């Protein structure tokens, strides 16, 4: 995507389901990488293509999966460029213009690990009209009035799934616990999936396998 917000061309990887090209429109999952990785991380390390193909072969919901490159921006507007602006004002419109994608909130999901989990939490909170499925992985948020206000915005706008996951020895486990508590205190129905282990790809592959069947029901 040629981005004026970032001042450069921005890469992304995309998974297209088996029936893509049939003329149908598909829901889309924006699947975000962590710090130090790039747009191919979920394909190279997360086994995305094989997981998606196996899921489809077992009758699972077909979806497009977009994996954008976020560099080391933390998905925010900063000295590296206006990444948040790029994501919402350039990337999402480009995907919806280029591919056979359903363009409504009910057909959009966002999930991400670590740094990408931070954007999943922030993006859904700042733009509660964008995503019906919200899945932060190995990330959390410090309880605060700002977080409470964002969660109340999500609750008011409505959503179909808030699915949080973290390993019990992950260095971000305490922050995930805080987000879980904030979700509960604000009355948002959600799932908190706690696995064994830490901040590792074995967990993120497990999480993808676990939450993907819950999307776009």
PDB file of N, CA and C in Angstrom, residues 81-124:
ATOM      1  N   UNK A  81       6.227   7.505  11.840  1.00  0.00           N
ATOM      2  CA  UNK A  81       5.155   7.700  10.871  1.00  0.00           C
ATOM      3  C   UNK A  81       3.809   7.544  11.548  1.00  0.00           C
ATOM      4  N   UNK A  82       2.766   7.890  10.826  1.00  0.00           N
ATOM      5  CA  UNK A  82       1.416   7.841  11.395  1.00  0.00           C
ATOM      6  C   UNK A  82       0.790   6.476  11.104  1.00  0.00           C
ATOM      7  N   UNK A  83       1.215   5.460  11.885  1.00  0.00           N
ATOM      8  CA  UNK A  83       0.765   4.102  11.580  1.00  0.00           C
ATOM      9  C   UNK A  83      -0.718   3.908  11.872  1.00  0.00           C
ATOM     10  N   UNK A  84      -1.213   4.437  12.985  1.00  0.00           N
ATOM     11  CA  UNK A  84      -2.632   4.293  13.302  1.00  0.00           C
ATOM     12  C   UNK A  84      -3.473   4.906  12.183  1.00  0.00           C
ATOM     13  N   UNK A  85      -3.066   6.083  11.709  1.00  0.00           N
ATOM     14  CA  UNK A  85      -3.765   6.730  10.598  1.00  0.00           C
ATOM     15  C   UNK A  85      -3.712   5.851   9.360  1.00  0.00           C
ATOM     16  N   UNK A  86      -2.529   5.310   9.076  1.00  0.00           N
ATOM     17  CA  UNK A  86      -2.371   4.419   7.926  1.00  0.00           C
ATOM     18  C   UNK A  86      -3.295   3.213   8.030  1.00  0.00           C
ATOM     19  N   UNK A  87      -3.348   2.585   9.184  1.00  0.00           N
ATOM     20  CA  UNK A  87      -4.123   1.361   9.350  1.00  0.00           C
ATOM     21  C   UNK A  87      -5.595   1.599   9.019  1.00  0.00           C
ATOM     22  N   UNK A  88      -6.163   2.633   9.595  1.00  0.00           N
ATOM     23  CA  UNK A  88      -7.603   2.854   9.440  1.00  0.00           C
ATOM     24  C   UNK A  88      -7.969   3.619   8.171  1.00  0.00           C
ATOM     25  N   UNK A  89      -7.130   4.541   7.758  1.00  0.00           N
ATOM     26  CA  UNK A  89      -7.503   5.402   6.635  1.00  0.00           C
ATOM     27  C   UNK A  89      -6.933   4.946   5.299  1.00  0.00           C
ATOM     28  N   UNK A  90      -5.943   4.057   5.322  1.00  0.00           N
ATOM     29  CA  UNK A  90      -5.333   3.624   4.057  1.00  0.00           C
ATOM     30  C   UNK A  90      -5.362   2.108   3.886  1.00  0.00           C
ATOM     31  N   UNK A  91      -4.896   1.356   4.888  1.00  0.00           N
ATOM     32  CA  UNK A  91      -4.824  -0.093   4.727  1.00  0.00           C
ATOM     33  C   UNK A  91      -6.204  -0.731   4.609  1.00  0.00           C
ATOM     34  N   UNK A  92      -7.072  -0.500   5.585  1.00  0.00           N
ATOM     35  CA  UNK A  92      -8.398  -1.130   5.550  1.00  0.00           C
ATOM     36  C   UNK A  92      -9.162  -0.749   4.282  1.00  0.00           C
ATOM     37  N   UNK A  93      -9.211   0.534   3.897  1.00  0.00           N
ATOM     38  CA  UNK A  93      -9.875   0.871   2.630  1.00  0.00           C
ATOM     39  C   UNK A  93      -9.227   0.208   1.419  1.00  0.00           C
ATOM     40  N   UNK A  94      -7.896   0.078   1.416  1.00  0.00           N
ATOM     41  CA  UNK A  94      -7.225  -0.572   0.286  1.00  0.00           C
ATOM     42  C   UNK A  94      -7.600  -2.043   0.185  1.00  0.00           C
ATOM     43  N   UNK A  95      -7.660  -2.725   1.312  1.00  0.00           N
ATOM     44  CA  UNK A  95      -8.064  -4.135   1.314  1.00  0.00           C
ATOM     45  C   UNK A  95      -9.503  -4.268   0.816  1.00  0.00           C
ATOM     46  N   UNK A  96     -10.367  -3.389   1.282  1.00  0.00           N
ATOM     47  CA  UNK A  96     -11.780  -3.488   0.916  1.00  0.00           C
ATOM     48  C   UNK A  96     -12.036  -3.055  -0.527  1.00  0.00           C
ATOM     49  N   UNK A  97     -11.132  -2.292  -1.105  1.00  0.00           N
ATOM     50  CA  UNK A  97     -11.235  -1.928  -2.519  1.00  0.00           C
ATOM     51  C   UNK A  97     -10.671  -3.027  -3.425  1.00  0.00           C
ATOM     52  N   UNK A  98      -9.606  -3.673  -2.977  1.00  0.00           N
ATOM     53  CA  UNK A  98      -8.863  -4.599  -3.831  1.00  0.00           C
ATOM     54  C   UNK A  98      -9.439  -6.005  -3.839  1.00  0.00           C
ATOM     55  N   UNK A  99      -9.965  -6.452  -2.703  1.00  0.00           N
ATOM     56  CA  UNK A  99     -10.380  -7.846  -2.551  1.00  0.00           C
ATOM     57  C   UNK A  99     -11.892  -7.954  -2.339  1.00  0.00           C
ATOM     58  N   UNK A 100     -12.399  -9.154  -2.522  1.00  0.00           N
ATOM     59  CA  UNK A 100     -13.825  -9.422  -2.293  1.00  0.00           C
ATOM     60  C   UNK A 100     -14.064  -9.592  -0.792  1.00  0.00           C
ATOM     61  N   UNK A 101     -14.180  -8.450  -0.144  1.00  0.00           N
ATOM     62  CA  UNK A 101     -14.269  -8.401   1.312  1.00  0.00           C
ATOM     63  C   UNK A 101     -15.607  -7.792   1.717  1.00  0.00           C
ATOM     64  N   UNK A 102     -16.260  -8.405   2.684  1.00  0.00           N
ATOM     65  CA  UNK A 102     -17.441  -7.789   3.284  1.00  0.00           C
ATOM     66  C   UNK A 102     -17.000  -6.563   4.082  1.00  0.00           C
ATOM     67  N   UNK A 103     -17.759  -5.497   3.962  1.00  0.00           N
ATOM     68  CA  UNK A 103     -17.294  -4.202   4.457  1.00  0.00           C
ATOM     69  C   UNK A 103     -18.027  -3.723   5.705  1.00  0.00           C
ATOM     70  N   UNK A 104     -18.632  -4.629   6.431  1.00  0.00           N
ATOM     71  CA  UNK A 104     -19.378  -4.248   7.628  1.00  0.00           C
ATOM     72  C   UNK A 104     -18.662  -4.718   8.888  1.00  0.00           C
ATOM     73  N   UNK A 105     -18.994  -4.099  10.007  1.00  0.00           N
ATOM     74  CA  UNK A 105     -18.381  -4.428  11.293  1.00  0.00           C
ATOM     75  C   UNK A 105     -18.513  -5.912  11.616  1.00  0.00           C
ATOM     76  N   UNK A 106     -19.665  -6.507  11.333  1.00  0.00           N
ATOM     77  CA  UNK A 106     -19.898  -7.910  11.683  1.00  0.00           C
ATOM     78  C   UNK A 106     -18.965  -8.849  10.926  1.00  0.00           C
ATOM     79  N   UNK A 107     -18.353  -8.355   9.852  1.00  0.00           N
ATOM     80  CA  UNK A 107     -17.463  -9.181   9.038  1.00  0.00           C
ATOM     81  C   UNK A 107     -16.000  -8.815   9.216  1.00  0.00           C
ATOM     82  N   UNK A 108     -15.678  -8.070  10.274  1.00  0.00           N
ATOM     83  CA  UNK A 108     -14.278  -7.716  10.554  1.00  0.00           C
ATOM     84  C   UNK A 108     -13.870  -8.230  11.928  1.00  0.00           C
ATOM     85  N   UNK A 109     -12.674  -8.812  11.976  1.00  0.00           N
ATOM     86  CA  UNK A 109     -12.071  -9.244  13.239  1.00  0.00           C
ATOM     87  C   UNK A 109     -10.662  -8.687  13.320  1.00  0.00           C
ATOM     88  N   UNK A 110     -10.185  -8.433  14.536  1.00  0.00           N
ATOM     89  CA  UNK A 110      -8.806  -8.017  14.739  1.00  0.00           C
ATOM     90  C   UNK A 110      -8.219  -8.855  15.861  1.00  0.00           C
ATOM     91  N   UNK A 111      -7.022  -9.367  15.625  1.00  0.00           N
ATOM     92  CA  UNK A 111      -6.299 -10.157  16.617  1.00  0.00           C
ATOM     93  C   UNK A 111      -4.815  -9.872  16.446  1.00  0.00           C
ATOM     94  N   UNK A 112      -4.084  -9.968  17.529  1.00  0.00           N
ATOM     95  CA  UNK A 112      -2.649  -9.734  17.419  1.00  0.00           C
ATOM     96  C   UNK A 112      -1.934 -10.197  18.663  1.00  0.00           C
ATOM     97  N   UNK A 113      -0.653 -10.474  18.501  1.00  0.00           N
ATOM     98  CA  UNK A 113       0.155 -10.941  19.618  1.00  0.00           C
ATOM     99  C   UNK A 113       1.083  -9.832  20.102  1.00  0.00           C
ATOM    100  N   UNK A 114       1.253  -9.749  21.399  1.00  0.00           N
ATOM    101  CA  UNK A 114       2.193  -8.839  22.028  1.00  0.00           C
ATOM    102  C   UNK A 114       1.959  -7.409  21.544  1.00  0.00           C
ATOM    103  N   UNK A 115       2.900  -6.804  20.825  1.00  0.00           N
ATOM    104  CA  UNK A 115       2.702  -5.459  20.284  1.00  0.00           C
ATOM    105  C   UNK A 115       1.415  -5.389  19.471  1.00  0.00           C
ATOM    106  N   UNK A 116       1.145  -6.426  18.681  1.00  0.00           N
ATOM    107  CA  UNK A 116      -0.086  -6.475  17.906  1.00  0.00           C
ATOM    108  C   UNK A 116      -1.309  -6.627  18.790  1.00  0.00           C
ATOM    109  N   UNK A 117      -1.152  -7.287  19.931  1.00  0.00           N
ATOM    110  CA  UNK A 117      -2.245  -7.369  20.899  1.00  0.00           C
ATOM    111  C   UNK A 117      -2.555  -6.008  21.493  1.00  0.00           C
ATOM    112  N   UNK A 118      -1.512  -5.196  21.664  1.00  0.00           N
ATOM    113  CA  UNK A 118      -1.724  -3.836  22.140  1.00  0.00           C
ATOM    114  C   UNK A 118      -2.581  -3.036  21.173  1.00  0.00           C
ATOM    115  N   UNK A 119      -2.314  -3.199  19.869  1.00  0.00           N
ATOM    116  CA  UNK A 119      -3.124  -2.493  18.877  1.00  0.00           C
ATOM    117  C   UNK A 119      -4.546  -3.053  18.840  1.00  0.00           C
ATOM    118  N   UNK A 120      -4.672  -4.347  19.031  1.00  0.00           N
ATOM    119  CA  UNK A 120      -6.004  -4.959  19.070  1.00  0.00           C
ATOM    120  C   UNK A 120      -6.850  -4.329  20.169  1.00  0.00           C
ATOM    121  N   UNK A 121      -6.255  -4.152  21.345  1.00  0.00           N
ATOM    122  CA  UNK A 121      -6.965  -3.535  22.468  1.00  0.00           C
ATOM    123  C   UNK A 121      -7.268  -2.070  22.180  1.00  0.00           C
ATOM    124  N   UNK A 122      -6.246  -1.335  21.720  1.00  0.00           N
ATOM    125  CA  UNK A 122      -6.414   0.103  21.500  1.00  0.00           C
ATOM    126  C   UNK A 122      -7.344   0.402  20.334  1.00  0.00           C
ATOM    127  N   UNK A 123      -7.176  -0.318  19.223  1.00  0.00           N
ATOM    128  CA  UNK A 123      -7.988  -0.039  18.039  1.00  0.00           C
ATOM    129  C   UNK A 123      -9.456  -0.311  18.294  1.00  0.00           C
ATOM    130  N   UNK A 124      -9.752  -1.417  18.979  1.00  0.00           N
ATOM    131  CA  UNK A 124     -11.148  -1.741  19.276  1.00  0.00           C
ATOM    132  C   UNK A 124     -11.727  -0.745  20.262  1.00  0.00           C
TER     133      UNK A 124
END
